[in-house]
């Protein structure tokens, strides 16, 4: 698969995000993920900086690179203006390109994320589409969201939105011409290819496990090893 | 708190915000969960303050959540962003105001990357022409919608009917502000007040009569984390971060929270409900939570908008104790009415959270 470090260096995020890490650990100290997961961005940046392909490959196969929340709190505090969060984004990108994301529980979640988010983008023009944000899957959204969802047209109308209607306004129906442009952007910038790559890898895994697509999605949505956590 | 020192730091991050004429783009999350906030922003800026804030139905998501969940390549999100900027140019604007913090951070990052790598900018311009036949352009000024409310804060104060003051004691309300990580943590100079001491919400709170609560985890993330919330099995990350913030702010007894980012008010509101229902712990007075607001909702409240027009009935943490504290009138009978007075039933009541 070529020298992994060289492939990483083609990613603008790595070129922007890694100057010269002094291994001070400030990023780990400030990191919300490092407190929750067994996660150490200092160590990840150090591995990349050492250009050790074997260790980089281990990272790409691991759960570790999927723990970051991309909040970018690390950027503010780094005394050398590195961005551990951007390094992570480049690693995740390479894990997907190489197919190594399928080696970890957290990496395999890409199947669901790709499917759901981009369905919303390509069909409605939004990353979040409230009709598909159901209470059953999001009970943490509260009993008030159950009420909103049950009365979605009336509530959005009451609050001055323009849900699924023509013209400007909140949650308007985005014209098909504009959705077609988004699709063309996806096609020529590699998004369509990536989504299909992730889809095929997921379906193959589901088949190996003897699961239907729906059962596989449910497994991805709920499966969680206790080994991820700090305590 | 060394207040003079903070004032000096704030002074170093004075962002230039043009007075008028903006191309407005919406936020996926704010539209979905706080649609009245965007309506309020437009009503205040256009109708109360007479500003030119233009919107076209042809703009779309910036793709930020899909990008930060690692589902689409950087080149894809940059081309979507270039399309948004091109629409601004097409409609004759050069000032760009967005409703979303994820978008705002991504626009800042994109423009910085284009500046640093002109060959990438060229490629994106070519992508834009091939896919949309639009002319590449960049905003002269890029601001978040809260930057504009900050700029207009004294004009809003001049038109206010209420202050962020306890009507019974005359004391300023204790207000927690939560900025949202992508506003300025990546590019401190792009946010009012920078990353360590952002002033964008502080300025509003001071102008409208409140008092800032400083607490240890003031700058900690709300815990959205994109994939860390979107996948059910990761949500402990999101909940834990909000929990950490509330444990940290609790001893300071905040009256309310005002937020900058569209996602943060959702998480700070809903995770309080989850903590209450699962652990029996509440952070407000007498079994209530601490009410969480968008900055548009707070601007609307001080200007005398009806709380139900602002969408406060769609919050899980009840807002009535705060409205009573300020003295803002509301009609409980109208809380769950739709347009034209249609009764929509009522949400079920939580078991623990009042």
Short mmCIF file of N, CA, C and O in Angstrom, two decimals, chain B residues 281-348:
data_model
loop_
_atom_site.label_atom_id
_atom_site.label_comp_id
_atom_site.label_asym_id
_atom_site.label_seq_id
_atom_site.Cartn_x
_atom_site.Cartn_y
_atom_site.Cartn_z
N UNK B 281 -30.00 13.54 39.70
CA UNK B 281 -29.27 14.78 40.02
C UNK B 281 -29.76 15.94 39.15
O UNK B 281 -29.84 15.81 37.93
N UNK B 282 -30.11 17.04 39.79
CA UNK B 282 -30.48 18.25 39.04
C UNK B 282 -29.56 19.38 39.47
O UNK B 282 -29.05 19.39 40.60
N UNK B 283 -29.36 20.34 38.59
CA UNK B 283 -28.36 21.38 38.84
C UNK B 283 -28.97 22.76 39.12
O UNK B 283 -28.26 23.67 39.52
N UNK B 284 -30.27 22.92 38.89
CA UNK B 284 -30.89 24.21 39.17
C UNK B 284 -31.51 24.22 40.55
O UNK B 284 -31.18 23.40 41.41
N UNK B 285 -32.44 25.16 40.76
CA UNK B 285 -33.07 25.29 42.07
C UNK B 285 -34.31 24.41 42.15
O UNK B 285 -35.06 24.28 41.18
N UNK B 286 -34.53 23.80 43.30
CA UNK B 286 -35.77 23.06 43.60
C UNK B 286 -36.12 21.98 42.57
O UNK B 286 -37.26 21.87 42.13
N UNK B 287 -35.12 21.23 42.16
CA UNK B 287 -35.40 20.12 41.24
C UNK B 287 -35.46 20.51 39.78
O UNK B 287 -35.71 19.66 38.92
N UNK B 288 -35.24 21.77 39.51
CA UNK B 288 -35.20 22.20 38.11
C UNK B 288 -33.77 22.07 37.57
O UNK B 288 -32.81 21.95 38.33
N UNK B 289 -33.66 22.16 36.25
CA UNK B 289 -32.33 22.24 35.65
C UNK B 289 -31.90 23.70 35.52
O UNK B 289 -32.64 24.61 35.92
N UNK B 290 -30.71 23.90 34.99
CA UNK B 290 -30.28 25.26 34.65
C UNK B 290 -30.72 25.51 33.21
O UNK B 290 -30.29 24.78 32.31
N UNK B 291 -31.59 26.49 32.98
CA UNK B 291 -32.08 26.68 31.61
C UNK B 291 -30.96 27.13 30.66
O UNK B 291 -30.10 27.93 31.04
N UNK B 292 -31.01 26.59 29.45
CA UNK B 292 -29.97 26.84 28.45
C UNK B 292 -30.60 27.55 27.26
O UNK B 292 -31.66 27.12 26.78
N UNK B 293 -29.95 28.59 26.80
CA UNK B 293 -30.52 29.40 25.72
C UNK B 293 -29.53 29.61 24.59
O UNK B 293 -28.32 29.63 24.80
N UNK B 294 -30.06 29.84 23.41
CA UNK B 294 -29.23 30.38 22.33
C UNK B 294 -29.11 31.89 22.55
O UNK B 294 -29.95 32.49 23.26
N UNK B 295 -28.12 32.51 21.95
CA UNK B 295 -27.98 33.97 22.11
C UNK B 295 -29.15 34.71 21.47
O UNK B 295 -29.55 35.78 21.92
N UNK B 296 -29.74 34.11 20.41
CA UNK B 296 -30.89 34.77 19.78
C UNK B 296 -32.09 34.76 20.73
O UNK B 296 -32.87 35.72 20.79
N UNK B 297 -32.25 33.64 21.46
CA UNK B 297 -33.36 33.55 22.40
C UNK B 297 -33.21 34.59 23.51
O UNK B 297 -34.19 35.24 23.91
N UNK B 298 -31.98 34.79 23.98
CA UNK B 298 -31.77 35.77 25.06
C UNK B 298 -32.00 37.18 24.53
O UNK B 298 -32.65 38.01 25.20
N UNK B 299 -31.52 37.44 23.32
CA UNK B 299 -31.76 38.77 22.73
C UNK B 299 -33.28 39.00 22.61
O UNK B 299 -33.78 40.09 22.92
N UNK B 300 -33.98 37.95 22.17
CA UNK B 300 -35.44 38.05 22.04
C UNK B 300 -36.11 38.29 23.37
O UNK B 300 -37.03 39.12 23.47
N UNK B 301 -35.66 37.60 24.41
CA UNK B 301 -36.28 37.78 25.73
C UNK B 301 -36.10 39.21 26.23
O UNK B 301 -37.06 39.83 26.72
N UNK B 302 -34.88 39.73 26.13
CA UNK B 302 -34.68 41.10 26.65
C UNK B 302 -35.46 42.13 25.82
O UNK B 302 -35.87 43.16 26.32
N UNK B 303 -35.70 41.79 24.54
CA UNK B 303 -36.45 42.73 23.70
C UNK B 303 -37.96 42.58 23.85
O UNK B 303 -38.73 43.32 23.22
N UNK B 304 -38.37 41.58 24.64
CA UNK B 304 -39.80 41.46 24.94
C UNK B 304 -40.57 40.53 24.03
O UNK B 304 -41.81 40.59 23.99
N UNK B 305 -39.89 39.66 23.29
CA UNK B 305 -40.60 38.67 22.47
C UNK B 305 -41.34 37.70 23.40
O UNK B 305 -40.88 37.41 24.51
N UNK B 306 -42.44 37.16 22.90
CA UNK B 306 -43.16 36.12 23.64
C UNK B 306 -42.28 34.87 23.71
O UNK B 306 -41.77 34.42 22.68
N UNK B 307 -42.08 34.32 24.92
CA UNK B 307 -41.19 33.15 25.04
C UNK B 307 -41.58 31.99 24.14
O UNK B 307 -40.70 31.26 23.67
N UNK B 308 -42.88 31.85 23.85
CA UNK B 308 -43.29 30.72 23.00
C UNK B 308 -43.04 31.02 21.53
O UNK B 308 -42.88 30.10 20.73
N UNK B 309 -42.97 32.32 21.18
CA UNK B 309 -42.56 32.66 19.80
C UNK B 309 -41.08 32.34 19.61
O UNK B 309 -40.63 32.11 18.48
N UNK B 310 -40.32 32.37 20.70
CA UNK B 310 -38.88 32.08 20.63
C UNK B 310 -38.59 30.58 20.62
O UNK B 310 -37.45 30.17 20.48
N UNK B 311 -39.62 29.77 20.85
CA UNK B 311 -39.42 28.31 20.82
C UNK B 311 -38.98 27.72 22.14
O UNK B 311 -38.48 26.59 22.20
N UNK B 312 -39.15 28.47 23.25
CA UNK B 312 -38.65 27.97 24.53
C UNK B 312 -39.45 26.77 25.04
O UNK B 312 -39.01 26.06 25.94
N UNK B 313 -40.62 26.52 24.43
CA UNK B 313 -41.39 25.32 24.79
C UNK B 313 -40.74 24.05 24.25
O UNK B 313 -41.14 22.95 24.63
N UNK B 314 -39.75 24.18 23.37
CA UNK B 314 -39.08 22.99 22.83
C UNK B 314 -37.81 22.65 23.61
O UNK B 314 -37.06 21.77 23.20
N UNK B 315 -37.55 23.37 24.69
CA UNK B 315 -36.43 23.02 25.57
C UNK B 315 -36.91 21.93 26.54
O UNK B 315 -38.06 21.96 26.98
N UNK B 316 -36.03 21.01 26.93
CA UNK B 316 -36.42 20.01 27.90
C UNK B 316 -36.33 20.58 29.33
O UNK B 316 -37.14 20.26 30.19
N UNK B 317 -35.34 21.43 29.59
CA UNK B 317 -35.25 22.08 30.91
C UNK B 317 -36.23 23.26 30.91
O UNK B 317 -36.17 24.13 30.04
N UNK B 318 -37.11 23.28 31.88
CA UNK B 318 -38.17 24.30 31.87
C UNK B 318 -37.58 25.69 32.10
O UNK B 318 -36.67 25.88 32.91
N UNK B 319 -38.13 26.65 31.38
CA UNK B 319 -37.61 28.02 31.43
C UNK B 319 -38.43 28.92 32.35
O UNK B 319 -37.99 30.03 32.67
N UNK B 320 -39.59 28.45 32.78
CA UNK B 320 -40.50 29.32 33.53
C UNK B 320 -39.87 29.92 34.80
O UNK B 320 -40.09 31.12 35.07
N UNK B 321 -39.11 29.14 35.60
CA UNK B 321 -38.53 29.77 36.79
C UNK B 321 -37.64 30.98 36.46
O UNK B 321 -37.64 31.98 37.20
N UNK B 322 -36.94 30.91 35.35
CA UNK B 322 -36.10 32.05 34.97
C UNK B 322 -36.95 33.21 34.50
O UNK B 322 -36.68 34.38 34.84
N UNK B 323 -37.99 32.91 33.72
CA UNK B 323 -38.88 33.99 33.25
C UNK B 323 -39.50 34.70 34.45
O UNK B 323 -39.59 35.94 34.48
N UNK B 324 -39.91 33.91 35.47
CA UNK B 324 -40.48 34.51 36.69
C UNK B 324 -39.44 35.37 37.40
O UNK B 324 -39.76 36.44 37.94
N UNK B 325 -38.22 34.88 37.42
CA UNK B 325 -37.15 35.61 38.13
C UNK B 325 -36.90 36.97 37.48
O UNK B 325 -36.67 37.97 38.15
N UNK B 326 -36.96 37.01 36.14
CA UNK B 326 -36.75 38.28 35.43
C UNK B 326 -38.03 39.12 35.46
O UNK B 326 -37.98 40.35 35.42
N UNK B 327 -39.18 38.42 35.48
CA UNK B 327 -40.45 39.14 35.41
C UNK B 327 -41.00 39.21 34.00
O UNK B 327 -41.78 40.12 33.67
N UNK B 328 -40.60 38.26 33.17
CA UNK B 328 -41.11 38.22 31.80
C UNK B 328 -42.46 37.51 31.80
O UNK B 328 -42.58 36.38 32.28
N UNK B 329 -43.49 38.16 31.25
CA UNK B 329 -44.82 37.53 31.27
C UNK B 329 -44.93 36.42 30.22
O UNK B 329 -44.27 36.48 29.17
N UNK B 330 -45.73 35.42 30.52
CA UNK B 330 -45.99 34.34 29.56
C UNK B 330 -47.33 33.72 29.92
O UNK B 330 -47.79 33.82 31.06
N UNK B 331 -47.93 33.09 28.93
CA UNK B 331 -49.23 32.47 29.14
C UNK B 331 -49.06 30.95 29.09
O UNK B 331 -48.86 30.39 28.00
N UNK B 332 -49.15 30.27 30.25
CA UNK B 332 -48.96 28.81 30.25
C UNK B 332 -49.93 28.10 29.32
O UNK B 332 -49.59 27.07 28.74
N UNK B 333 -51.11 28.65 29.14
CA UNK B 333 -52.12 28.00 28.30
C UNK B 333 -51.73 28.00 26.82
O UNK B 333 -52.28 27.24 26.03
N UNK B 334 -50.80 28.87 26.47
CA UNK B 334 -50.42 28.98 25.05
C UNK B 334 -49.14 28.22 24.73
O UNK B 334 -48.68 28.24 23.58
N UNK B 335 -48.58 27.56 25.74
CA UNK B 335 -47.24 26.96 25.56
C UNK B 335 -47.22 25.93 24.44
O UNK B 335 -46.28 25.87 23.66
N UNK B 336 -48.23 25.11 24.40
CA UNK B 336 -48.20 24.00 23.44
C UNK B 336 -49.20 24.16 22.30
O UNK B 336 -49.73 23.18 21.78
N UNK B 337 -49.43 25.41 21.95
CA UNK B 337 -50.32 25.66 20.82
C UNK B 337 -49.53 25.78 19.53
O UNK B 337 -48.41 26.30 19.51
N UNK B 338 -50.12 25.30 18.45
CA UNK B 338 -49.54 25.51 17.13
C UNK B 338 -50.00 26.83 16.57
O UNK B 338 -50.59 27.66 17.27
N UNK B 339 -49.73 27.00 15.29
CA UNK B 339 -50.15 28.23 14.64
C UNK B 339 -51.67 28.32 14.67
O UNK B 339 -52.36 27.30 14.60
N UNK B 340 -52.19 29.50 14.76
CA UNK B 340 -53.63 29.73 14.80
C UNK B 340 -54.31 29.05 15.99
O UNK B 340 -55.50 28.70 15.95
N UNK B 341 -53.55 28.85 17.06
CA UNK B 341 -54.13 28.37 18.31
C UNK B 341 -54.48 26.91 18.37
O UNK B 341 -55.17 26.47 19.29
N UNK B 342 -54.02 26.10 17.42
CA UNK B 342 -54.33 24.67 17.42
C UNK B 342 -53.61 23.98 18.59
O UNK B 342 -52.38 24.10 18.71
N UNK B 343 -54.36 23.27 19.42
CA UNK B 343 -53.74 22.59 20.56
C UNK B 343 -53.04 21.31 20.08
O UNK B 343 -53.65 20.49 19.38
N UNK B 344 -51.80 21.17 20.47
CA UNK B 344 -50.99 20.05 19.95
C UNK B 344 -50.74 18.96 20.98
O UNK B 344 -49.87 18.12 20.81
N UNK B 345 -51.51 18.97 22.07
CA UNK B 345 -51.22 18.03 23.15
C UNK B 345 -50.00 18.52 23.92
O UNK B 345 -49.46 19.60 23.64
N UNK B 346 -49.56 17.74 24.89
CA UNK B 346 -48.41 18.16 25.69
C UNK B 346 -47.40 17.04 25.75
O UNK B 346 -47.77 15.86 25.71
N UNK B 347 -46.12 17.39 25.89
CA UNK B 347 -45.11 16.34 26.07
C UNK B 347 -45.35 15.62 27.39
O UNK B 347 -45.89 16.21 28.35
N UNK B 348 -44.93 14.36 27.47
CA UNK B 348 -44.97 13.67 28.76
C UNK B 348 -44.02 14.37 29.73
O UNK B 348 -43.03 14.98 29.31
#
